[in-house]
Structures are given as structure tokens and as C-alpha cells.
Amino acid sequence: MHTSRTDLPGTTSRRTLVRTGLVTGAVVTAGGFAGPRPALLDTRASAASPRLRRNPFTLGVASGDPSPGGVVLWTRLALDPLNDSGLGGMPRRDYQVRWQLSRDRRFRRGVRTGTARAASAAAHSVHVEPSGLRPGTEYFYRFRVGQWVSPVGRTRTAPAYDASGGTLAMSFVSCSQYEHGFFTAYRRLAQDEPDLVLHLGDYQYEYTADAYVAPGGNVRDHRGPETTTLAGYRQRLAQYKSDADLQAAHAVAPWLVVFDDHEVDNNWADDVAEKPEESAALPARRAAAFQAYYENMPLRRTSVPRGPDISIHRRLQWGRLANFHMLDTRQFRDDQACGDGYDDCPDADAPERSLPGLQQERWLADGFARSRARWDVLGQQVFFGRRDSTATPDNTVSMDAWDGYRASRDRVVRSWQSAGVRNPVVLTGDVHAHWASEVLQDFRAADSPVVGSEFVCSSITSGGDGYDEPTGQHPWAAYNPNLRFWTNLRGYVNTRITPQAFEVDYRCVTRVKIPDQPVFTRARFVVEDGVRGMRQTFDNPLPTRGSTLRALPAPRTDAQKIADTLAAETQ
């Protein structure tokens, strides 16, 4: 398989595009040269840009979507990130921003330099796509405007498409509610120095201050009203990106990002809002949200939004080691069955219903059929496996997850089986807890063979301080044989991918309402090449008393655990 950044779907929403007149992203020039080593970055004020009296690089730097020959470099200028205009307190004029790419952190081995336009119409965001770089290589980058120089970011290109072997350190994260805690998990992830980071959604939350309160109260407040306008989404994303811990995680490695629901509206589905009476306004809200999302993420020009539509599902090839199939589970889905929530009704089994949309299902099946990778990884947003919430004979499951689109899930599983995918792995966010779950050929049969594995990351902060279960078992595991592990602590997941194994470390912070807490590995699982199913190799419960980690109170009762799980998934 020869996948590249151009291996992108041509799908559009089922709706008629709503033209809103919003600018569809910054227009930048990647420019640069591959000749003699460029000089060190000039720190003198540039006559091409009006002088700024304060540092505009308050939102940090980021990179993303690496290919063997390139990567996206990102920054956004903001003098006052929380300004109500959404424009970060910047003058309403464009700026020329210099960028530089080097093989070393001190920029003595420069390889590319150029100029990009930070347009006022695009919230002074910059997206640069240098090309012609060396595959599988670490680089460092920075930006300058006037006398101001940005922080330095670290990135890397993907290996050559035909490169065999090697090791990839990949981390994945989701669900960072600013009000619920401090972003310590992002800081600890940066200290682990992964090669690649996947963000699987809920990068920001749309609520006004105190509309979504964690148990015991919030420790920070959102600025501004609920996000529905372009100015509001820009301001909210700037508030999140002002966080130093998040900036550290962005600066350490390239990211692959996909959104879930809270980047727009809780539990939205295609053209249906959470509150049906607000659906008429959803296209304009989506257009504003996607415009701001693109402006604030290291995405390629192929993801520039068109009104209320954005192309976000895409495929990344990491040599012959791994293919990452990044899914969009919001724009093309059928509305949730049964009125959403946890329920059981015939509509959840309707064969015509799809969670990613039928066209994206075909795109995914085609990717499986053409894959020659050792590992095929689905980076996606909502729980893939079965989680029946009651011990009764009915099937009371989340209508917002794949359980509510069972025929669609069956088609995806059959597509990787029919293609003979060597090692399928599903990565998931959304549910604010660490889970490990086997993928069964038929989730309706307890003795069904295992055909893949799913690893679910907890939230960065959403839900506030969590708690551990020493057994590592959720009450639902008693009647869901696919469920192997669970903890309600917050954190992220580290993986180590080699030709021989896919190793998973569940990383947990002890508390999020207190800043700068320690991190530890709660459990480790491994999937071996050619073996269906996971094996636990390490178990490290958090002590409930006498711990130097400032442990949380003892675990809740089973009824409380279930109530906490259901509460987390209604927000």
C-alpha cells in the first residue's frame, strides 16, 4: 500500500452546503530551499510586518500530519488570547511570519526557511507544509514576527513508505475539559517524548462556565458564553491553547487530530443538534466551529473547511509498520437511535444505519484491502465494543457509540476480516476512563472468537478527580466478556509499536484538581503479531491508604461506579 497525505476521501455531508461567508482558512506559502545551510533565524524586526510591542506567540507551536517528505508546522499570533473578539487582541491586518526548520534544537543545521502570511481573516493562524524532507527524521522548528521568536517545537517525518522494521512510540489522548482540572497529563505525556500523538476528540468543550460541573466543583472557568459563533470558538480554543501543559504536548511531537462532539455541540449527529429544536442553526454553528478548529490545529490544506463541512478522516502510513485510519464519526452518522442515551430498541439494529456513513465505511474497507502494514490502527472517537449496562436479557447500551449502530460495526469488522488484515487494533476516546476490550466477531455470542483489540484512553481532565478499582474490573465485565480492564483515573495511553508487538501502557495521574501531580503506569497490555487478543503483562493498582502518591478515597460501590459511568457519557 502506498498511502500518502493525498489518500483522502472525497465525501461531503448529506446536507446541502450552507454558505456562510466565513473565510475558509489561512492562505500560506510554504516556500523555502534545500540548498546550502540557511543562516540562523534573524531576530531583528522585519520591515514587512508592523511592529508588535508584546510577544504574539502566546499560543505556542504545533506540528502534525507527518508524511515521509513533510509535515505541517503551525502557530497562531495572539497578543491577548482571551479577547472577546476571538482575534486574540491582534490588529486587523496581516503579518508576514518567518519560519525555520533545522536538524538541531539550536538551529545550527538549518534545512528550510520561508515566509507565511498570518491573515487577520484566519485569526492570524499559520499553516506551513515544507516538503522534500528526509523520511524518518527528527526536526526542530520555530517562527518569528518582528523581534519576537516563538518557542521551539520538535517534530519528525514518517518513515519511507517501504521502510520495514523500526519502533514507533505513539501516545493517544482525548477529552480535556478545561474547567474540570489541570492539564498535567499533557505535561507528563510531553516528558515521555513520544514520536507521534493521536488526539481522538473533545479537545475543547463548548459549555459556558459552570454549565458542566465535575464532582466536587470546577477548579477553572471557561471564558465567554457557550460557543456558537466564530468569535466564541476562536476565543475558547485560544483559552485552551494558552495552557502551558498543553503547549508542551504540542511542541514535543507531531499530532494526528480528529474531533468528536464537544468541538461543536454535545452528541450532534450530521445535521441534528443535541436539542432537535436547535438543528436549524447547526450548519452555521458547524461552519464556525470547523473554521476555528482548522485555524487552531496543525492540519493540511486538504482539511480547509467548506462552510459546515470539513474533510478530517484520512490515512497515515508509518512505513510498513503501521497504517493509521483516522475516522470521522460525527459528520456522516445517522441520528442516534431510541432518542439517544442508554436504551434498547430495534432501530439500533437497522442495517441501513451507519455511524461513520456508508461512504466512509467503503473508504475504510478499501484501506484495509490495500494495506500491507504489520498493524492497522483505527483512530476513532466512541466505544467500539459491547457494553451492556444491565444484567437483564435486554441489550441496554449507549446509542451514541457503535453499540447503537450494530450493523455498521459488523460491516467494519467483516471488512478487516475479508481483507485479511494482519493485526487490527482500535483506539478510542470519549468515555473518560481507561478501558481494554476485545473485539469479537459477534458481540451477541459470549463464545464468539476474538478478531481484534480495542484500547480506550481516559480523559485528560473531564470528570475531575477519578478513582481506581484495585481489581481493574468494571461491574459490567460480569456480563460483557469482551471487557478486560477499567480504571476511572484520568490520564493518557502510551504505546510501543514494533513488528513483533503492540504494547500499551495505561498512564494515570493521581489527581487533576491539584496541579503538577505525578503519573504512573496502572496496567500494561500487549498484542503479539499474528495473535488475536490481548495479554496483560503488568498490573499496578493505586494504593488507597498510606500512599506517597496522595491517593484518592477508596473505590465506590458497584452502583456508584455504574452511575459515574453513565453520568460521564451524557455530557
Coordinates of C-alpha atoms in Angstrom, one line a residue:
M1 CA 0.0 0.0 0.0
H2 CA 1.3 3.4 -1.0
T3 CA -0.6 5.8 1.2
S4 CA 0.2 9.5 1.3
R5 CA -1.3 12.7 2.5
T6 CA -3.4 12.7 -0.7
D7 CA -5.1 9.5 0.4
L8 CA -8.1 11.4 1.5
P9 CA -11.9 10.8 1.0
G10 CA -14.0 12.9 -1.3
T11 CA -17.0 12.7 0.9
T12 CA -19.4 15.5 1.7
S13 CA -22.2 15.7 4.1
R14 CA -25.7 14.6 3.2
R15 CA -26.9 18.1 3.7
T16 CA -26.8 20.9 1.1
L17 CA -23.8 23.0 1.9
V18 CA -24.7 26.2 3.7
R19 CA -22.7 29.1 2.5
T20 CA -22.0 31.4 5.4
G21 CA -19.4 33.8 4.0
L22 CA -16.8 32.7 6.5
V23 CA -13.2 32.8 5.3
T24 CA -12.1 29.2 4.8
G25 CA -8.6 29.3 6.4
A26 CA -5.3 30.9 6.1
V27 CA -3.6 31.0 2.7
V28 CA 0.1 30.5 3.3
T29 CA 3.1 29.8 1.2
A30 CA 5.5 27.0 2.3
G31 CA 8.4 28.4 0.4
G32 CA 12.0 27.6 1.3
F33 CA 15.0 26.0 -0.2
A34 CA 17.0 22.8 0.1
G35 CA 20.4 24.2 -0.9
P36 CA 23.2 25.5 1.4
R37 CA 22.6 25.7 5.1
P38 CA 20.5 28.8 5.9
A39 CA 21.6 31.4 8.3
L40 CA 20.4 31.4 11.9
L41 CA 16.9 32.9 12.3
D42 CA 17.2 36.7 12.1
T43 CA 15.8 38.2 15.2
R44 CA 15.7 41.8 14.0
A45 CA 12.4 43.5 13.4
S46 CA 11.0 42.9 9.9
A47 CA 10.0 45.8 7.9
A48 CA 7.4 43.6 6.2
S49 CA 5.3 43.4 9.4
P50 CA 4.0 46.2 11.6
R51 CA 5.8 46.3 14.9
L52 CA 4.2 44.4 17.8
R53 CA 5.1 45.6 21.3
R54 CA 4.3 42.3 23.0
N55 CA 5.1 38.7 22.3
P56 CA 2.4 37.3 20.0
F57 CA 3.4 33.7 20.4
T58 CA 1.2 33.1 23.4
L59 CA -0.4 30.0 22.0
G60 CA 2.7 28.1 21.3
V61 CA 3.6 26.0 18.3
A62 CA 2.5 22.6 16.9
S63 CA 3.1 20.2 14.1
G64 CA 1.0 17.5 12.6
D65 CA 0.1 15.0 9.8
P66 CA 3.6 13.8 9.0
S67 CA 4.5 12.2 5.7
P68 CA 7.8 10.7 4.6
G69 CA 8.7 14.0 2.9
G70 CA 7.0 16.6 5.0
V71 CA 4.9 17.8 8.0
V72 CA 2.6 20.6 8.9
L73 CA 4.0 23.4 11.1
W74 CA 1.6 25.6 13.0
T75 CA 1.4 28.7 15.1
R76 CA -1.2 31.5 15.7
L77 CA -0.4 35.1 16.7
A78 CA -2.3 36.4 19.7
L79 CA -1.4 39.3 22.0
D80 CA -4.5 38.8 24.2
P81 CA -5.8 35.3 23.8
L82 CA -9.0 35.8 25.8
N83 CA -10.1 38.9 23.9
D84 CA -13.8 38.6 23.3
S85 CA -13.4 39.4 19.6
G86 CA -11.8 36.0 19.1
L87 CA -8.9 37.6 17.3
G88 CA -6.5 37.5 20.2
G89 CA -6.2 41.2 20.6
M90 CA -4.3 41.4 17.3
P91 CA -4.5 44.4 14.9
R92 CA -6.9 43.8 12.0
R93 CA -4.1 43.5 9.4
D94 CA -2.0 40.6 8.1
Y95 CA 1.6 39.8 9.2
Q96 CA 4.4 38.1 7.5
V97 CA 5.8 35.3 9.7
R98 CA 9.2 33.8 9.1
W99 CA 9.6 30.1 9.8
Q100 CA 12.7 27.8 10.1
L101 CA 13.3 24.1 10.2
S102 CA 16.5 22.6 11.5
R103 CA 18.1 19.3 12.3
D104 CA 19.1 20.5 15.8
R105 CA 17.4 22.4 18.6
R106 CA 19.9 25.3 18.4
F107 CA 19.3 25.8 14.7
R108 CA 22.9 25.3 13.6
R109 CA 21.9 22.8 11.0
G110 CA 19.1 24.6 9.2
V111 CA 17.4 22.8 6.3
R112 CA 14.4 25.0 5.3
T113 CA 13.2 28.6 5.9
G114 CA 10.4 30.7 4.4
T115 CA 7.7 33.2 4.9
A116 CA 4.0 32.6 5.6
R117 CA 1.1 35.1 5.9
A118 CA -0.8 35.2 9.1
A119 CA -4.1 36.6 7.9
S120 CA -6.4 38.6 10.1
A121 CA -9.3 36.8 8.3
A122 CA -7.9 33.5 9.6
A123 CA -7.3 34.7 13.2
H124 CA -3.6 35.1 12.3
S125 CA -3.0 31.4 12.1
V126 CA -0.2 29.9 10.1
H127 CA 0.0 26.5 8.4
V128 CA 3.2 25.7 6.7
E129 CA 3.8 22.5 4.7
P130 CA 7.5 22.1 4.0
S131 CA 8.3 19.3 1.5
G132 CA 11.3 17.4 0.3
L133 CA 12.4 16.4 3.8
R134 CA 14.2 13.3 4.8
P135 CA 11.9 10.3 5.8
G136 CA 12.0 9.2 9.4
T137 CA 14.0 12.2 10.6
E138 CA 13.7 14.4 13.7
Y139 CA 13.5 18.1 13.1
F140 CA 13.1 21.3 15.1
Y141 CA 11.1 24.4 14.0
R142 CA 10.3 27.9 15.1
F143 CA 8.7 31.2 13.9
R144 CA 9.5 34.9 14.0
V145 CA 7.5 38.1 13.6
G146 CA 9.2 41.4 14.2
Q147 CA 11.7 41.0 17.1
W148 CA 9.6 38.1 18.6
V149 CA 10.7 34.5 18.3
S150 CA 8.4 31.6 19.1
P151 CA 9.2 28.6 21.3
V152 CA 10.9 25.7 19.6
G153 CA 8.9 22.7 18.5
R154 CA 10.2 19.2 17.9
T155 CA 8.7 17.1 15.1
R156 CA 9.5 14.2 12.8
T157 CA 8.7 12.9 9.4
A158 CA 7.2 9.4 8.8
P159 CA 9.5 6.7 7.5
A160 CA 9.6 5.9 3.8
Y161 CA 6.6 4.0 2.6
D162 CA 8.6 0.8 2.0
A163 CA 10.6 1.0 5.3
S164 CA 10.5 -2.2 7.3
G165 CA 11.0 -2.7 11.0
G166 CA 11.6 0.1 13.4
T167 CA 9.8 1.1 16.6
L168 CA 7.1 3.8 17.0
A169 CA 6.4 5.4 20.3
M170 CA 2.8 6.7 19.9
S171 CA 0.6 8.2 22.6
F172 CA -3.1 8.9 22.4
V173 CA -5.4 11.2 24.3
S174 CA -8.9 12.6 24.5
C175 CA -11.4 14.7 26.5
S176 CA -9.7 17.8 28.1
Q177 CA -12.4 19.8 29.9
Y178 CA -10.5 23.0 31.0
E179 CA -12.8 23.7 34.0
H180 CA -12.5 20.2 35.5
G181 CA -8.8 20.2 36.2
F182 CA -5.3 21.0 35.3
F183 CA -3.7 19.6 32.2
T184 CA -0.9 17.8 34.0
A185 CA -1.4 14.7 31.9
Y186 CA -0.4 16.7 28.8
R187 CA 2.8 17.7 30.6
R188 CA 3.6 14.1 31.6
L189 CA 3.0 12.9 28.1
A190 CA 5.4 15.5 26.8
Q191 CA 8.0 14.3 29.3
D192 CA 7.6 10.7 27.9
E193 CA 8.7 12.1 24.5
P194 CA 6.6 10.1 22.0
D195 CA 7.2 10.1 18.3
L196 CA 3.5 10.7 17.4
V197 CA 0.4 11.8 19.3
L198 CA -3.2 11.0 18.3
H199 CA -5.9 13.2 19.7
L200 CA -9.2 11.4 19.4
G201 CA -11.6 14.2 20.2
D202 CA -13.1 16.6 22.7
Y203 CA -10.1 18.8 22.5
Q204 CA -12.3 21.6 23.9
Y205 CA -15.8 21.9 25.4
E206 CA -18.5 24.2 24.3
Y207 CA -20.2 25.0 27.7
T208 CA -20.4 28.3 29.5
A209 CA -18.8 28.5 32.9
D210 CA -20.3 26.1 35.5
A211 CA -22.8 24.5 33.0
Y212 CA -20.8 21.2 33.2
V213 CA -19.6 20.8 36.8
A214 CA -17.3 17.9 37.9
P215 CA -18.0 16.2 41.2
G216 CA -16.8 18.4 44.0
G217 CA -16.8 21.5 41.8
N218 CA -14.7 23.0 39.0
V219 CA -11.2 24.5 39.5
R220 CA -11.2 26.8 36.5
D221 CA -13.8 28.7 34.5
H222 CA -14.4 28.9 30.8
R223 CA -14.3 32.4 29.4
G224 CA -17.3 33.7 27.4
P225 CA -20.8 32.2 26.6
E226 CA -21.5 28.8 25.2
T227 CA -19.6 28.5 21.9
T228 CA -21.9 29.0 18.9
T229 CA -20.2 31.8 16.9
L230 CA -16.8 32.0 15.2
A231 CA -15.6 34.6 17.7
G232 CA -16.7 32.3 20.6
Y233 CA -14.9 29.2 19.2
R234 CA -11.8 31.1 18.5
Q235 CA -11.7 32.5 22.0
R236 CA -12.4 29.1 23.6
L237 CA -9.7 27.4 21.6
A238 CA -7.3 30.2 22.5
Q239 CA -8.1 29.8 26.1
Y240 CA -7.2 26.1 26.0
K241 CA -4.1 26.6 23.9
S242 CA -2.8 29.2 26.4
D243 CA -2.3 26.4 28.8
A244 CA 1.4 25.7 29.2
D245 CA 1.0 22.0 29.7
L246 CA -1.0 21.6 26.5
Q247 CA 1.6 23.7 24.7
A248 CA 4.3 21.3 25.9
A249 CA 2.5 18.3 24.5
H250 CA 2.0 20.0 21.1
A251 CA 5.7 21.0 20.9
V252 CA 7.1 17.5 21.6
A253 CA 5.8 15.6 18.6
P254 CA 3.6 15.8 15.5
W255 CA -0.1 15.2 16.2
L256 CA -2.9 13.5 14.3
V257 CA -6.2 15.1 15.3
V258 CA -9.8 14.2 14.8
F259 CA -12.8 15.8 16.6
D260 CA -15.7 14.3 18.4
D261 CA -18.8 16.1 19.6
H262 CA -17.8 18.9 22.0
E263 CA -15.7 20.7 19.4
V264 CA -19.2 21.6 18.1
D265 CA -22.2 20.5 20.3
N266 CA -22.7 17.6 22.6
N267 CA -23.8 14.4 20.8
W268 CA -24.5 16.1 17.5
A269 CA -25.1 13.8 14.5
D270 CA -24.7 15.1 11.0
D271 CA -27.4 17.8 10.7
V272 CA -29.1 17.1 14.0
A273 CA -28.2 19.0 17.2
E274 CA -28.3 17.7 20.7
K275 CA -31.5 19.6 21.1
P276 CA -33.6 19.0 18.0
E277 CA -35.1 22.4 18.1
E278 CA -31.6 23.9 17.6
S279 CA -30.9 21.8 14.4
A280 CA -31.8 24.6 12.0
A281 CA -28.9 26.6 13.4
L282 CA -26.5 23.7 13.4
P283 CA -25.0 24.2 9.9
A284 CA -23.9 27.8 10.8
R285 CA -22.6 26.6 14.2
R286 CA -20.6 23.8 12.5
A287 CA -19.2 26.3 10.0
A288 CA -18.0 28.5 12.8
A289 CA -16.6 25.5 14.8
F290 CA -14.7 24.0 11.9
Q291 CA -13.3 27.3 10.8
A292 CA -11.9 27.8 14.3
Y293 CA -10.8 24.2 14.6
Y294 CA -8.8 24.4 11.4
E295 CA -7.2 27.7 12.4
N296 CA -6.0 26.2 15.7
M297 CA -4.8 22.7 14.6
P298 CA -1.8 21.5 12.6
L299 CA -3.9 20.3 9.7
R300 CA -3.1 20.2 6.0
R301 CA -4.8 22.4 3.3
T302 CA -6.8 19.3 2.4
S303 CA -8.8 20.0 5.6
V304 CA -9.7 23.6 5.0
P305 CA -13.4 23.7 5.8
R306 CA -16.1 24.5 3.2
G307 CA -18.9 26.1 5.2
P308 CA -20.3 23.5 7.5
D309 CA -18.2 20.7 6.1
I310 CA -14.6 19.6 6.7
S311 CA -12.5 16.7 5.5
I312 CA -11.0 15.2 8.6
H313 CA -10.9 11.4 8.0
R314 CA -7.6 10.4 6.5
R315 CA -4.9 7.8 6.4
L316 CA -1.3 8.0 7.6
Q317 CA 1.2 5.3 6.7
W318 CA 4.2 4.8 9.0
G319 CA 6.4 2.7 6.8
R320 CA 5.4 -0.9 6.6
L321 CA 4.9 -0.9 10.4
A322 CA 1.5 0.7 10.8
N323 CA -1.4 2.3 9.0
F324 CA -3.5 4.8 10.9
H325 CA -7.0 5.1 9.7
M326 CA -8.4 8.3 11.3
L327 CA -12.2 8.2 11.3
D328 CA -14.9 10.9 11.4
T329 CA -17.8 9.6 13.5
R330 CA -19.9 12.8 13.6
Q331 CA -20.4 14.4 10.2
F332 CA -21.9 11.5 8.3
R333 CA -23.6 9.4 11.0
D334 CA -27.3 8.7 11.2
D335 CA -29.0 10.2 14.2
Q336 CA -28.8 8.2 17.4
A337 CA -31.5 5.6 17.8
C338 CA -34.0 5.4 20.6
G339 CA -33.7 9.1 21.3
D340 CA -30.1 8.7 22.4
G341 CA -28.8 7.8 25.9
Y342 CA -28.6 4.2 27.1
D343 CA -31.5 2.2 25.7
D344 CA -32.6 -0.9 23.7
C345 CA -34.7 -0.6 20.6
P346 CA -34.9 -2.3 17.1
D347 CA -33.6 0.8 15.3
A348 CA -30.1 0.1 16.7
D349 CA -30.0 -3.0 14.5
A350 CA -31.4 -1.4 11.4
P351 CA -29.0 -2.5 8.6
E352 CA -29.2 0.8 6.7
R353 CA -27.9 2.9 9.6
S354 CA -24.2 3.8 9.8
L355 CA -22.0 5.6 12.4
P356 CA -19.2 6.8 10.0
G357 CA -21.6 6.9 7.0
L358 CA -21.7 4.3 4.2
Q359 CA -19.2 6.1 2.0
Q360 CA -16.6 6.3 4.8
E361 CA -17.2 2.6 5.6
R362 CA -16.3 1.9 1.9
W363 CA -13.2 4.1 2.2
L364 CA -12.1 2.2 5.3
A365 CA -12.8 -1.2 3.7
D366 CA -10.7 -0.1 0.7
G367 CA -7.9 0.9 3.0
F368 CA -7.9 -2.5 4.7
A369 CA -7.9 -4.2 1.3
R370 CA -4.8 -2.3 0.1
S371 CA -2.9 -2.5 3.4
R372 CA 0.4 -4.3 3.6
A373 CA 1.2 -3.0 7.1
R374 CA 2.0 -5.1 10.1
W375 CA -0.6 -3.1 12.2
D376 CA -3.8 -1.5 11.0
V377 CA -4.9 1.0 13.6
L378 CA -8.3 2.7 13.7
G379 CA -8.1 6.1 15.5
Q380 CA -11.7 7.0 16.3
Q381 CA -13.9 8.5 18.9
V382 CA -16.6 6.4 20.5
F383 CA -16.6 2.9 22.2
F384 CA -16.4 0.2 19.6
G385 CA -17.0 -2.9 21.7
R386 CA -20.2 -4.0 23.5
R387 CA -21.1 -2.6 26.9
D388 CA -24.5 -3.8 28.0
S389 CA -25.3 -1.8 31.1
T390 CA -27.6 -4.3 32.7
A391 CA -27.5 -8.0 33.6
T392 CA -31.0 -8.5 32.3
P393 CA -31.7 -10.2 28.9
D394 CA -32.2 -6.9 27.1
N395 CA -29.3 -5.0 25.5
T396 CA -29.3 -1.6 27.1
V397 CA -26.3 0.1 25.6
S398 CA -25.1 3.6 24.5
M399 CA -26.9 4.8 21.5
D400 CA -24.1 7.3 20.8
A401 CA -21.4 4.6 20.5
W402 CA -21.0 1.7 18.0
D403 CA -23.5 -0.3 20.2
G404 CA -26.2 1.9 18.7
Y405 CA -25.1 1.2 15.1
R406 CA -24.6 -2.6 15.4
A407 CA -24.9 -3.4 11.6
S408 CA -22.4 -0.7 10.9
R409 CA -19.9 -2.2 13.4
D410 CA -20.4 -5.6 11.9
R411 CA -19.6 -4.4 8.4
V412 CA -16.4 -2.7 9.6
V413 CA -15.3 -5.9 11.4
R414 CA -16.1 -8.0 8.4
S415 CA -14.2 -5.7 6.1
W416 CA -10.9 -6.2 8.0
Q417 CA -11.6 -9.9 8.2
S418 CA -12.3 -10.2 4.5
A419 CA -9.2 -8.1 3.7
G420 CA -7.0 -10.4 5.8
V421 CA -5.7 -7.6 7.9
R422 CA -2.8 -8.9 9.9
N423 CA -3.2 -7.1 13.2
P424 CA -6.3 -4.9 13.7
V425 CA -6.3 -2.5 16.6
V426 CA -9.0 0.0 17.6
L427 CA -8.1 3.2 19.6
T428 CA -10.9 5.1 21.3
G429 CA -11.6 8.2 23.4
D430 CA -14.8 9.8 24.7
V431 CA -15.8 7.8 27.8
H432 CA -13.5 9.5 30.5
A433 CA -12.0 6.2 31.7
H434 CA -9.3 3.7 30.7
W435 CA -10.8 0.5 29.2
A436 CA -9.4 -2.5 27.4
S437 CA -11.8 -4.5 25.3
E438 CA -11.6 -7.4 22.9
V439 CA -13.3 -7.1 19.5
L440 CA -15.5 -10.2 19.0
Q441 CA -16.6 -11.5 15.7
D442 CA -20.2 -11.5 17.0
F443 CA -20.8 -9.5 20.2
R444 CA -24.1 -11.2 20.6
A445 CA -22.4 -14.6 21.3
A446 CA -20.4 -15.0 24.5
D447 CA -18.2 -17.7 22.9
S448 CA -17.5 -15.7 19.7
P449 CA -13.9 -15.6 18.6
V450 CA -11.7 -12.6 19.2
V451 CA -10.9 -10.8 15.9
G452 CA -9.2 -7.6 17.2
S453 CA -8.4 -5.5 20.3
E454 CA -9.7 -2.1 21.4
F455 CA -7.8 0.2 23.8
V456 CA -9.6 3.2 25.2
C457 CA -7.9 6.2 26.8
S458 CA -9.3 8.1 29.8
S459 CA -9.8 11.8 29.8
I460 CA -7.1 14.4 30.4
T461 CA -9.4 16.1 32.9
S462 CA -13.1 15.5 32.0
G463 CA -15.0 14.3 35.1
G464 CA -12.5 15.8 37.6
D465 CA -10.5 13.6 40.0
G466 CA -11.1 10.0 39.3
Y467 CA -10.5 6.8 41.3
D468 CA -9.1 3.4 40.8
E469 CA -10.5 -0.1 41.1
P470 CA -7.9 -2.5 42.5
T471 CA -9.3 -5.4 40.6
G472 CA -9.2 -3.4 37.3
Q473 CA -12.8 -4.6 36.6
H474 CA -15.9 -2.6 35.9
P475 CA -19.2 -4.2 37.1
W476 CA -20.3 -4.5 33.5
A477 CA -17.5 -7.0 32.8
A478 CA -19.6 -9.7 34.6
Y479 CA -22.0 -9.8 31.6
N480 CA -19.8 -8.4 28.8
P481 CA -17.0 -10.9 28.2
N482 CA -15.1 -8.6 25.9
L483 CA -14.3 -6.1 28.7
R484 CA -10.9 -6.8 30.1
F485 CA -9.8 -3.8 32.1
W486 CA -11.1 -0.5 33.5
T487 CA -10.0 2.3 35.8
N488 CA -11.7 5.7 36.4
L489 CA -8.4 7.6 36.9
R490 CA -7.5 10.3 34.4
G491 CA -4.5 10.2 32.0
Y492 CA -3.4 9.0 28.6
V493 CA -2.1 5.9 26.9
N494 CA 1.5 5.3 25.6
T495 CA 2.1 2.6 23.0
R496 CA 5.3 1.0 21.7
I497 CA 4.7 -0.5 18.3
T498 CA 7.3 -2.9 16.8
P499 CA 6.9 -5.6 14.1
Q500 CA 6.7 -8.1 16.9
A501 CA 4.2 -6.5 19.3
F502 CA 1.8 -3.6 20.1
E503 CA 2.5 -2.7 23.7
V504 CA 0.0 -0.5 25.7
D505 CA 0.7 1.4 28.9
Y506 CA -2.2 3.0 30.7
R507 CA -0.7 6.1 32.2
C508 CA -2.6 7.8 35.1
V509 CA -2.3 11.0 37.2
T510 CA -3.5 10.6 40.7
R511 CA -5.5 13.9 40.7
V512 CA -6.3 16.6 38.3
K513 CA -7.8 19.2 40.6
I514 CA -4.3 19.8 42.1
P515 CA -1.6 20.8 39.5
D516 CA 1.6 19.1 38.8
Q517 CA 0.7 15.6 40.2
P518 CA 2.8 12.5 39.5
V519 CA 2.0 10.0 36.8
F520 CA 2.3 6.2 37.0
T521 CA 1.6 3.2 34.8
R522 CA -1.6 1.5 36.1
A523 CA -1.6 -1.5 33.7
R524 CA 0.2 -2.8 30.6
F525 CA -1.2 -5.0 27.8
V526 CA 0.4 -6.5 24.7
V527 CA -0.9 -7.7 21.4
E528 CA 1.6 -10.0 19.7
D529 CA 2.0 -10.1 16.0
G530 CA -0.4 -12.6 14.4
V531 CA -2.2 -13.3 17.7
R532 CA -5.9 -12.3 18.1
G533 CA -6.5 -10.9 21.6
M534 CA -4.5 -9.0 24.2
R535 CA -2.4 -10.2 27.2
Q536 CA -2.0 -8.3 30.4
T537 CA 1.7 -8.1 31.4
F538 CA 1.6 -5.6 34.3
D539 CA -0.9 -4.6 37.0
N540 CA -0.2 -1.7 39.4
P541 CA -3.3 -0.7 41.4
L542 CA -3.2 2.7 43.1
P543 CA -3.0 2.2 46.9
T544 CA -5.9 3.6 48.8
R545 CA -4.1 4.3 52.0
G546 CA -0.7 5.4 53.1
S547 CA 0.4 6.2 49.5
T548 CA 3.1 8.7 48.7
L549 CA 1.0 9.4 45.6
R550 CA -1.7 11.2 47.6
A551 CA -4.2 8.5 46.7
L552 CA -7.9 9.2 46.4
P553 CA -10.6 7.8 48.6
A554 CA -11.5 4.1 48.4
P555 CA -13.4 2.9 45.3
R556 CA -17.1 3.3 45.1
T557 CA -19.7 0.6 45.2
D558 CA -20.7 -1.1 42.0
A559 CA -23.9 1.0 41.8
Q560 CA -21.8 4.2 42.2
K561 CA -19.3 3.1 39.5
I562 CA -22.1 2.5 37.1
A563 CA -23.8 5.8 37.9
D564 CA -20.4 7.6 37.4
T565 CA -20.0 5.9 34.0
L566 CA -23.5 6.8 32.8
A567 CA -23.1 10.4 34.1
A568 CA -19.8 10.9 32.3
E569 CA -21.3 9.7 29.0
T570 CA -24.3 12.0 29.0
Q571 CA -22.0 15.1 28.8

